[in-house]
CSV table of C-alpha atoms and ligand atoms in Angstrom, one decimal:
chain,number,residue,atom,x,y,z
A,19,UNK,CA,-21.6,21.2,-1.1
A,20,UNK,CA,-20.0,22.9,-4.2
A,21,UNK,CA,-21.8,23.4,-7.5
A,22,UNK,CA,-20.1,20.5,-9.3
A,23,UNK,CA,-20.8,18.0,-6.6
A,24,UNK,CA,-24.5,19.0,-6.4
A,25,UNK,CA,-24.8,18.8,-10.2
A,26,UNK,CA,-23.4,15.2,-10.3
A,27,UNK,CA,-26.1,14.4,-7.7
A,28,UNK,CA,-28.9,16.1,-9.7
A,29,UNK,CA,-27.7,14.4,-12.8
A,30,UNK,CA,-27.8,11.1,-11.1
A,31,UNK,CA,-31.4,11.8,-10.0
A,32,UNK,CA,-32.4,12.6,-13.6
A,33,UNK,CA,-30.7,9.4,-14.9
A,34,UNK,CA,-32.6,7.3,-12.3
A,35,UNK,CA,-35.8,9.1,-13.2
A,36,UNK,CA,-35.1,8.4,-16.9
A,37,UNK,CA,-36.3,11.6,-18.1
A,38,UNK,CA,-35.1,15.3,-18.5
A,39,UNK,CA,-36.2,18.5,-20.1
A,40,UNK,CA,-33.1,20.1,-21.6
A,41,UNK,CA,-32.6,23.6,-22.5
A,42,UNK,CA,-30.1,23.7,-25.4
A,43,UNK,CA,-28.1,26.6,-26.8
A,44,UNK,CA,-26.3,26.7,-30.1
A,45,UNK,CA,-24.2,29.6,-31.3
A,46,UNK,CA,-21.2,28.1,-33.2
A,47,UNK,CA,-21.7,30.0,-36.6
A,48,UNK,CA,-24.3,32.3,-37.9
A,49,UNK,CA,-27.6,31.1,-36.3
A,50,UNK,CA,-28.4,31.6,-32.7
A,51,UNK,CA,-30.8,29.0,-31.3
A,52,UNK,CA,-32.4,27.9,-28.1
A,53,UNK,CA,-34.5,24.7,-28.0
A,54,UNK,CA,-36.2,22.7,-25.3
A,55,UNK,CA,-36.0,19.0,-25.8
A,56,UNK,CA,-37.5,16.1,-23.7
A,57,UNK,CA,-35.6,12.9,-23.2
A,58,UNK,CA,-33.5,13.4,-26.3
A,59,UNK,CA,-36.5,12.7,-28.6
A,60,UNK,CA,-39.3,15.2,-28.2
A,61,UNK,CA,-39.0,18.8,-29.5
A,62,UNK,CA,-41.0,21.2,-27.3
A,63,UNK,CA,-39.4,24.4,-28.6
A,64,UNK,CA,-37.1,25.5,-31.4
A,65,UNK,CA,-36.4,29.1,-31.5
A,66,UNK,CA,-33.8,30.4,-34.0
A,67,UNK,CA,-32.5,33.8,-35.0
A,68,UNK,CA,-30.7,33.7,-38.2
A,69,UNK,CA,-28.0,36.3,-39.1
A,70,UNK,CA,-27.7,35.2,-42.8
A,71,UNK,CA,-29.1,38.5,-44.2
A,72,UNK,CA,-26.4,40.5,-42.4
A,73,UNK,CA,-23.5,38.3,-43.5
A,74,UNK,CA,-24.9,38.1,-47.0
A,75,UNK,CA,-23.8,41.8,-47.3
A,76,UNK,CA,-20.0,40.6,-46.9
A,77,UNK,CA,-20.3,37.3,-49.0
A,78,UNK,CA,-19.6,35.1,-45.9
A,79,UNK,CA,-19.8,35.1,-42.0
A,80,UNK,CA,-18.0,37.9,-40.3
A,81,UNK,CA,-17.0,36.5,-36.9
A,82,UNK,CA,-17.2,39.7,-34.8
A,83,UNK,CA,-20.5,40.6,-36.1
A,84,UNK,CA,-21.8,37.0,-35.5
A,85,UNK,CA,-20.6,37.1,-31.9
A,86,UNK,CA,-22.3,40.4,-31.3
A,87,UNK,CA,-25.5,39.3,-32.8
A,88,UNK,CA,-25.6,36.1,-30.7
A,89,UNK,CA,-25.2,38.1,-27.4
A,90,UNK,CA,-28.3,40.2,-28.5
A,91,UNK,CA,-30.3,37.3,-29.7
A,92,UNK,CA,-29.9,34.8,-26.7
A,93,UNK,CA,-32.2,36.5,-24.1
A,94,UNK,CA,-35.2,37.0,-26.5
A,95,UNK,CA,-34.7,33.5,-27.8
A,96,UNK,CA,-35.0,32.1,-24.2
A,97,UNK,CA,-38.5,34.0,-23.8
A,98,UNK,CA,-39.6,32.6,-27.1
A,99,UNK,CA,-38.5,29.0,-26.3
A,100,UNK,CA,-40.2,29.1,-23.0
A,101,UNK,CA,-43.3,30.5,-24.7
A,102,UNK,CA,-43.3,27.8,-27.4
A,103,UNK,CA,-42.8,25.0,-24.8
A,104,UNK,CA,-45.6,26.6,-22.6
A,105,UNK,CA,-43.4,26.1,-19.6
A,106,UNK,CA,-41.3,28.3,-17.2
A,107,UNK,CA,-37.7,28.2,-16.0
A,108,UNK,CA,-38.6,25.9,-13.2
A,109,UNK,CA,-39.6,23.3,-15.6
A,110,UNK,CA,-36.0,23.0,-17.1
A,111,UNK,CA,-33.9,20.1,-15.7
A,112,UNK,CA,-30.5,20.7,-17.4
A,113,UNK,CA,-28.7,23.1,-19.8
A,114,UNK,CA,-26.8,22.0,-22.8
A,115,UNK,CA,-24.5,24.0,-25.1
A,116,UNK,CA,-22.3,23.6,-28.2
A,117,UNK,CA,-18.7,24.1,-27.2
A,118,UNK,CA,-17.1,23.4,-30.5
A,119,UNK,CA,-16.2,23.2,-33.2
A,120,UNK,CA,-16.9,26.6,-34.6
A,121,UNK,CA,-16.0,30.3,-34.5
A,122,UNK,CA,-14.4,30.8,-31.1
A,123,UNK,CA,-16.0,34.2,-30.4
A,124,UNK,CA,-19.5,32.8,-31.5
A,125,UNK,CA,-19.1,29.7,-29.4
A,126,UNK,CA,-17.9,31.6,-26.4
A,127,UNK,CA,-21.2,33.7,-26.4
A,128,UNK,CA,-23.3,30.6,-26.1
A,129,UNK,CA,-21.1,28.8,-23.6
A,130,UNK,CA,-20.9,32.0,-21.3
A,131,UNK,CA,-24.7,32.3,-21.6
A,132,UNK,CA,-25.3,28.7,-20.7
A,133,UNK,CA,-22.9,28.8,-18.0
A,134,UNK,CA,-24.6,31.8,-16.4
A,135,UNK,CA,-28.0,30.1,-16.8
A,136,UNK,CA,-26.9,26.8,-15.2
A,137,UNK,CA,-25.1,28.5,-12.3
A,138,UNK,CA,-28.1,30.9,-11.7
A,139,UNK,CA,-30.8,28.1,-11.9
A,140,UNK,CA,-28.4,25.5,-10.1
A,141,UNK,CA,-28.7,23.1,-13.0
A,142,UNK,CA,-26.3,20.7,-14.6
A,143,UNK,CA,-24.4,21.9,-17.7
A,144,UNK,CA,-24.0,19.4,-20.5
A,145,UNK,CA,-21.2,20.1,-23.2
A,146,UNK,CA,-22.1,19.2,-26.7
A,147,UNK,CA,-20.0,18.7,-30.0
A,148,UNK,CA,-21.8,20.5,-32.9
A,149,UNK,CA,-21.2,17.5,-35.1
A,150,UNK,CA,-22.5,15.2,-32.6
A,151,UNK,CA,-25.6,17.4,-32.5
A,152,UNK,CA,-26.1,17.2,-36.2
A,153,UNK,CA,-26.1,13.3,-36.0
A,154,UNK,CA,-28.5,13.5,-33.1
A,155,UNK,CA,-31.1,15.4,-35.1
A,156,UNK,CA,-32.0,12.0,-36.3
A,157,UNK,CA,-33.2,11.0,-32.8
A,158,UNK,CA,-35.8,13.7,-32.8
A,159,UNK,CA,-36.8,13.1,-36.6
A,160,UNK,CA,-37.1,9.3,-36.0
A,161,UNK,CA,-38.0,8.5,-32.5
A,162,UNK,CA,-37.5,4.7,-33.1
A,163,UNK,CA,-34.1,5.0,-34.5
A,164,UNK,CA,-31.3,3.6,-32.4
A,165,UNK,CA,-27.6,2.9,-32.9
A,166,UNK,CA,-25.8,1.2,-34.6
A,167,UNK,CA,-26.1,3.2,-37.9
A,168,UNK,CA,-24.0,4.8,-40.4
A,169,UNK,CA,-24.4,8.6,-40.8
A,170,UNK,CA,-23.2,11.0,-43.5
A,171,UNK,CA,-22.7,14.4,-41.8
A,172,UNK,CA,-22.1,17.2,-44.5
A,173,UNK,CA,-22.2,20.7,-43.4
A,174,UNK,CA,-20.5,24.0,-44.3
A,175,UNK,CA,-17.3,23.1,-42.3
A,176,UNK,CA,-17.3,19.3,-42.0
A,177,UNK,CA,-18.0,16.3,-44.2
A,178,UNK,CA,-17.7,12.8,-42.5
A,179,UNK,CA,-19.0,9.3,-42.8
A,180,UNK,CA,-19.5,8.1,-39.2
A,181,UNK,CA,-20.4,4.8,-37.8
A,182,UNK,CA,-22.5,5.5,-34.7
A,183,UNK,CA,-21.8,2.2,-32.7
A,184,UNK,CA,-23.8,3.2,-29.6
A,185,UNK,CA,-25.1,6.6,-28.2
A,186,UNK,CA,-22.1,8.8,-28.1
A,187,UNK,CA,-19.8,6.3,-29.6
A,188,UNK,CA,-18.4,7.3,-33.0
A,189,UNK,CA,-16.1,5.6,-35.4
A,190,UNK,CA,-14.8,7.7,-38.4
A,191,UNK,CA,-15.0,5.8,-41.5
A,192,UNK,CA,-14.3,8.6,-44.0
A,193,UNK,CA,-14.2,12.3,-44.6
A,194,UNK,CA,-13.1,15.1,-46.7
A,195,UNK,CA,-9.4,15.5,-47.3
A,196,UNK,CA,-9.9,19.2,-48.1
A,197,UNK,CA,-13.0,21.3,-48.5
A,198,UNK,CA,-16.4,20.4,-46.9
A,199,UNK,CA,-19.3,19.6,-49.2
A,200,UNK,CA,-21.1,22.8,-48.1
A,201,UNK,CA,-18.1,24.9,-48.9
A,202,UNK,CA,-17.9,23.5,-52.3
A,203,UNK,CA,-21.6,24.4,-52.9
A,204,UNK,CA,-21.1,27.9,-51.4
A,205,UNK,CA,-17.9,28.7,-53.6
A,206,UNK,CA,-19.3,27.3,-56.8
A,207,UNK,CA,-22.6,29.3,-56.1
A,208,UNK,CA,-20.4,32.4,-56.1
A,209,UNK,CA,-19.4,31.9,-59.6
A,210,UNK,CA,-23.1,31.9,-60.7
A,211,UNK,CA,-23.4,35.1,-58.5
A,212,UNK,CA,-25.7,33.3,-56.1
A,213,UNK,CA,-25.5,35.2,-52.6
A,214,UNK,CA,-24.1,33.5,-49.6
A,215,UNK,CA,-24.9,30.8,-48.4
A,216,UNK,CA,-25.1,29.5,-52.0
A,217,UNK,CA,-26.0,25.8,-51.2
A,218,UNK,CA,-29.8,26.3,-50.8
A,219,UNK,CA,-30.4,28.6,-53.8
A,220,UNK,CA,-28.0,26.6,-56.0
A,221,UNK,CA,-30.1,23.5,-55.0
A,222,UNK,CA,-33.3,25.3,-56.0
A,223,UNK,CA,-31.8,26.6,-59.3
A,224,UNK,CA,-30.5,23.0,-60.2
A,225,UNK,CA,-34.0,21.6,-59.9
A,226,UNK,CA,-34.8,23.5,-63.2
A,227,UNK,CA,-31.6,22.4,-65.0
A,228,UNK,CA,-30.2,19.4,-67.0
A,229,UNK,CA,-27.6,17.6,-65.0
A,230,UNK,CA,-26.0,16.0,-68.2
A,231,UNK,CA,-25.2,19.5,-69.7
A,232,UNK,CA,-21.7,19.8,-68.3
A,233,UNK,CA,-19.1,17.2,-67.4
A,234,UNK,CA,-16.8,17.6,-64.3
A,235,UNK,CA,-13.9,15.4,-63.2
A,236,UNK,CA,-14.5,12.9,-60.4
A,237,UNK,CA,-11.8,13.4,-57.8
A,238,UNK,CA,-9.5,10.6,-56.8
A,239,UNK,CA,-9.0,9.8,-53.1
A,240,UNK,CA,-6.6,7.4,-51.3
A,241,UNK,CA,-9.2,6.3,-48.7
A,242,UNK,CA,-12.0,4.3,-50.0
A,243,UNK,CA,-14.6,6.4,-48.1
A,244,UNK,CA,-13.0,9.7,-48.3
A,245,UNK,CA,-14.0,12.7,-50.3
A,246,UNK,CA,-11.9,15.5,-52.0
A,247,UNK,CA,-14.0,18.5,-53.1
A,248,UNK,CA,-11.2,21.0,-53.5
A,249,UNK,CA,-10.1,19.8,-56.8
A,250,UNK,CA,-13.7,19.5,-58.2
A,251,UNK,CA,-14.6,23.1,-57.0
A,252,UNK,CA,-11.4,24.4,-58.6
A,253,UNK,CA,-12.1,22.6,-62.0
A,254,UNK,CA,-15.8,23.7,-61.9
A,255,UNK,CA,-14.8,27.3,-61.3
A,256,UNK,CA,-12.0,27.3,-63.8
A,257,UNK,CA,-14.2,25.8,-66.5
A,258,UNK,CA,-16.7,28.6,-65.9
A,259,UNK,CA,-14.0,31.2,-66.2
A,260,UNK,CA,-12.5,29.7,-69.4
A,261,UNK,CA,-15.9,29.5,-71.1
A,262,UNK,CA,-16.6,33.0,-70.1
A,263,UNK,CA,-13.2,34.2,-71.5
A,264,UNK,CA,-14.1,32.6,-74.9
A,265,UNK,CA,-17.2,34.7,-74.9
A,266,UNK,CA,-19.5,31.8,-74.1
A,267,UNK,CA,-22.1,32.3,-71.4
A,268,UNK,CA,-22.6,29.2,-69.1
A,269,UNK,CA,-26.2,28.2,-68.5
A,270,UNK,CA,-26.6,28.7,-64.8
A,271,UNK,CA,-29.3,26.3,-64.1
A,272,UNK,CA,-27.6,23.4,-66.1
A,273,UNK,CA,-24.2,24.3,-64.5
A,274,UNK,CA,-25.9,24.2,-61.1
A,275,UNK,CA,-27.6,20.8,-61.9
A,276,UNK,CA,-24.4,19.1,-63.2
A,277,UNK,CA,-22.4,20.3,-60.3
A,278,UNK,CA,-25.1,19.1,-57.8
A,279,UNK,CA,-25.4,15.8,-59.5
A,280,UNK,CA,-21.6,15.2,-59.3
A,281,UNK,CA,-21.3,16.1,-55.7
A,282,UNK,CA,-24.4,14.0,-54.6
A,283,UNK,CA,-23.3,11.1,-56.5
A,284,UNK,CA,-19.9,11.0,-54.7
A,285,UNK,CA,-21.6,11.5,-51.2
A,286,UNK,CA,-24.3,8.7,-51.9
A,287,UNK,CA,-21.9,6.3,-53.4
A,288,UNK,CA,-19.4,6.6,-50.6
A,289,UNK,CA,-21.9,6.5,-47.8
A,290,UNK,CA,-23.7,3.4,-49.2
A,291,UNK,CA,-20.4,1.6,-49.8
A,292,UNK,CA,-19.3,2.4,-46.1
A,293,UNK,CA,-22.6,1.3,-44.8
A,294,UNK,CA,-22.7,-2.0,-46.9
A,295,UNK,CA,-19.0,-2.8,-46.2
A,296,UNK,CA,-19.5,-2.5,-42.3
A,297,UNK,CA,-22.6,-4.5,-42.4
A,298,UNK,CA,-24.9,-1.6,-41.3
A,299,UNK,CA,-28.5,-2.1,-41.6
A,300,UNK,CA,-29.5,1.7,-41.2
A,301,UNK,CA,-28.1,4.7,-42.7
A,302,UNK,CA,-28.8,8.4,-42.0
A,303,UNK,CA,-27.7,11.9,-43.1
A,304,UNK,CA,-27.1,15.1,-41.2
A,305,UNK,CA,-25.8,18.6,-41.5
A,306,UNK,CA,-26.7,21.5,-43.7
A,307,UNK,CA,-26.1,19.7,-46.9
A,308,UNK,CA,-28.5,17.0,-45.9
A,309,UNK,CA,-31.1,19.5,-46.8
A,310,UNK,CA,-30.3,19.2,-50.4
A,311,UNK,CA,-33.1,17.8,-52.3
A,312,UNK,CA,-31.2,15.6,-54.7
A,313,UNK,CA,-29.0,14.1,-52.0
A,314,UNK,CA,-32.2,13.4,-49.9
A,315,UNK,CA,-34.0,11.7,-52.9
A,316,UNK,CA,-31.0,9.8,-54.1
A,317,UNK,CA,-30.0,8.5,-50.8
A,318,UNK,CA,-33.6,7.3,-50.2
A,319,UNK,CA,-33.8,5.5,-53.5
A,320,UNK,CA,-30.5,4.0,-53.7
A,321,UNK,CA,-30.2,3.1,-50.0
A,322,UNK,CA,-33.6,1.3,-50.2
A,323,UNK,CA,-32.4,-0.6,-53.3
A,324,UNK,CA,-29.4,-1.7,-51.4
A,325,UNK,CA,-31.6,-3.1,-48.7
A,326,UNK,CA,-31.0,-0.3,-46.1
A,327,UNK,CA,-33.3,1.5,-43.9
A,328,UNK,CA,-32.8,5.2,-44.7
A,329,UNK,CA,-33.3,8.0,-42.1
A,330,UNK,CA,-33.5,11.7,-43.4
A,331,UNK,CA,-34.4,14.5,-41.0
A,332,UNK,CA,-36.7,17.3,-42.0
A,333,UNK,CA,-34.6,20.1,-43.6
A,334,UNK,CA,-35.1,22.3,-40.7
A,335,UNK,CA,-33.4,19.9,-38.4
A,336,UNK,CA,-30.4,19.5,-40.9
A,337,UNK,CA,-29.4,23.1,-41.0
A,338,UNK,CA,-28.0,24.5,-37.7
A,339,UNK,CA,-30.5,24.5,-34.8
A,340,UNK,CA,-30.5,23.7,-31.1
A,341,UNK,CA,-32.9,20.8,-31.0
A,342,UNK,CA,-30.2,18.6,-32.3
A,343,UNK,CA,-28.0,19.8,-29.4
A,344,UNK,CA,-30.7,19.0,-26.8
A,345,UNK,CA,-31.0,15.6,-28.3
A,346,UNK,CA,-27.3,14.9,-28.1
A,347,UNK,CA,-27.2,16.2,-24.6
A,348,UNK,CA,-29.7,13.7,-23.2
A,349,UNK,CA,-27.4,10.8,-24.1
A,350,UNK,CA,-24.3,12.8,-22.7
A,351,UNK,CA,-26.4,13.2,-19.4
A,352,UNK,CA,-27.1,9.4,-19.3
A,353,UNK,CA,-23.4,8.8,-19.8
A,354,UNK,CA,-22.6,11.2,-16.9
A,355,UNK,CA,-20.8,13.6,-19.2
A,356,UNK,CA,-21.2,17.0,-17.4
A,357,UNK,CA,-19.2,20.3,-17.7
A,358,UNK,CA,-17.9,22.2,-15.0
A,359,UNK,CA,-18.0,26.1,-14.8
A,360,UNK,CA,-14.6,26.2,-16.3
A,361,UNK,CA,-16.0,24.9,-19.6
A,362,UNK,CA,-14.2,26.6,-22.4
A,363,UNK,CA,-15.1,27.1,-26.3
A,364,UNK,CA,-13.0,24.7,-28.4
A,365,UNK,CA,-13.0,25.8,-32.0
A,366,UNK,CA,-11.3,22.8,-33.4
A,367,UNK,CA,-13.1,20.2,-31.1
A,368,UNK,CA,-12.8,16.7,-32.5
A,369,UNK,CA,-15.3,14.0,-32.2
A,370,UNK,CA,-13.2,11.1,-32.9
B,415,KG4,O1,-24.7,22.6,-40.8
B,415,KG4,P1,-24.9,23.9,-41.4
B,415,KG4,O2,-26.2,24.7,-41.2
B,415,KG4,O3,-23.8,24.9,-40.7
B,415,KG4,C1,-22.6,24.4,-40.5
B,415,KG4,O4,-22.4,23.7,-39.4
B,415,KG4,O5,-21.6,24.5,-41.4
B,415,KG4,O6,-24.5,23.8,-43.0
B,415,KG4,C2,-24.4,24.9,-43.6
B,415,KG4,C3,-24.0,24.5,-45.1
B,415,KG4,C4,-23.7,25.7,-46.1
B,415,KG4,O7,-22.5,25.4,-46.7
B,415,KG4,C5,-24.9,25.7,-46.9
B,415,KG4,O8,-24.7,26.2,-48.2
B,415,KG4,C6,-25.2,24.2,-47.0
B,415,KG4,O9,-25.1,23.7,-45.5
B,415,KG4,N1,-26.6,23.9,-47.4
B,415,KG4,C7,-26.9,23.3,-48.6
B,415,KG4,C8,-28.3,23.1,-48.6
B,415,KG4,N2,-28.8,23.8,-47.5
B,415,KG4,C9,-27.8,24.3,-46.8
B,415,KG4,N3,-26.1,22.7,-49.6
B,415,KG4,C10,-26.7,22.1,-50.6
B,415,KG4,N4,-28.1,22.2,-50.6
B,415,KG4,C11,-28.8,22.6,-49.9
B,415,KG4,N5,-30.2,22.6,-49.9
B,416,ZN,ZN1,-23.7,22.8,-38.4
């Protein structure tokens, strides 16, 4: 019997048993991560090697460097993950890997590693979409959460409002028509000389500032639940340059606070509008920008006021990690969605 036929049988056996311990690999951008997750809900290990300090030297992610560092990090992370979970390779039931979207070279390192591991250990291989992974971080953070719910996914490369109808079934309600929210945070942070990635540091600086100090334009979008951050980002950056040319220094903490307020108001308003219009009872957030402290507190406050149950994962599960990939993978396994050894990296993989 060939590998693929054998894996279908192994996956069927796991489905019938109703439990699986999945080893998950994430390498789509600048974090290498290996996690071990049980039944899509229980985090047994979460090993991460961040490359941020290296890319910081260049002001952004350098794809070739990212790929090389992933290759070096993967084997030691496996040892660390097994140690954290206090288990051996024989205790792993399946392997999951992010195969897109992301940087092609970076994705390929994880995909090749996961394929070799799956083949070598004779285990099923489960392909996971990175964005689906972000949404699924909520399953680990909130063991009782089940679809349907509306989820805002805001990361460095993507901003979507998604209706999660069932496990693995997603309907796109709205999204950015240009820049992602995280990208806007990072680019505006550069004007304030905040190193890459600017989002988390801008967030901290904004905590000390006055968010009414500066006024920025609210972008217009055609779609009711769509965002546009490019115009806002350009307006904010131009305004800073103009003020500086007039010899006026901007107050960085107030600038950061006013910008953060603007972005968060847009994200929260549109997400809640989409949730209420579609009759959702539950709303969640995901992605690196979901680590933003104002976004978290505003969604909590305004969501509860609108009568919604609000689900917010801990910050460490919002930014890139492999736990979220292991969570998504369990539901892919239940749906019988396996990859063969011809699995490829798909840098523009779509979820809808
Ligand atoms: O999901 P993620 O870790 O990687 C991608 O899939 O892109 O998201 C990274 C993005 C970066 O743009 C980063 O600046 C932003 O999330 N981010 C934040 C915060 N923490 C991370 N943006 C605003 N406030 C934060 N606290
Ligand atoms: Zn991400």
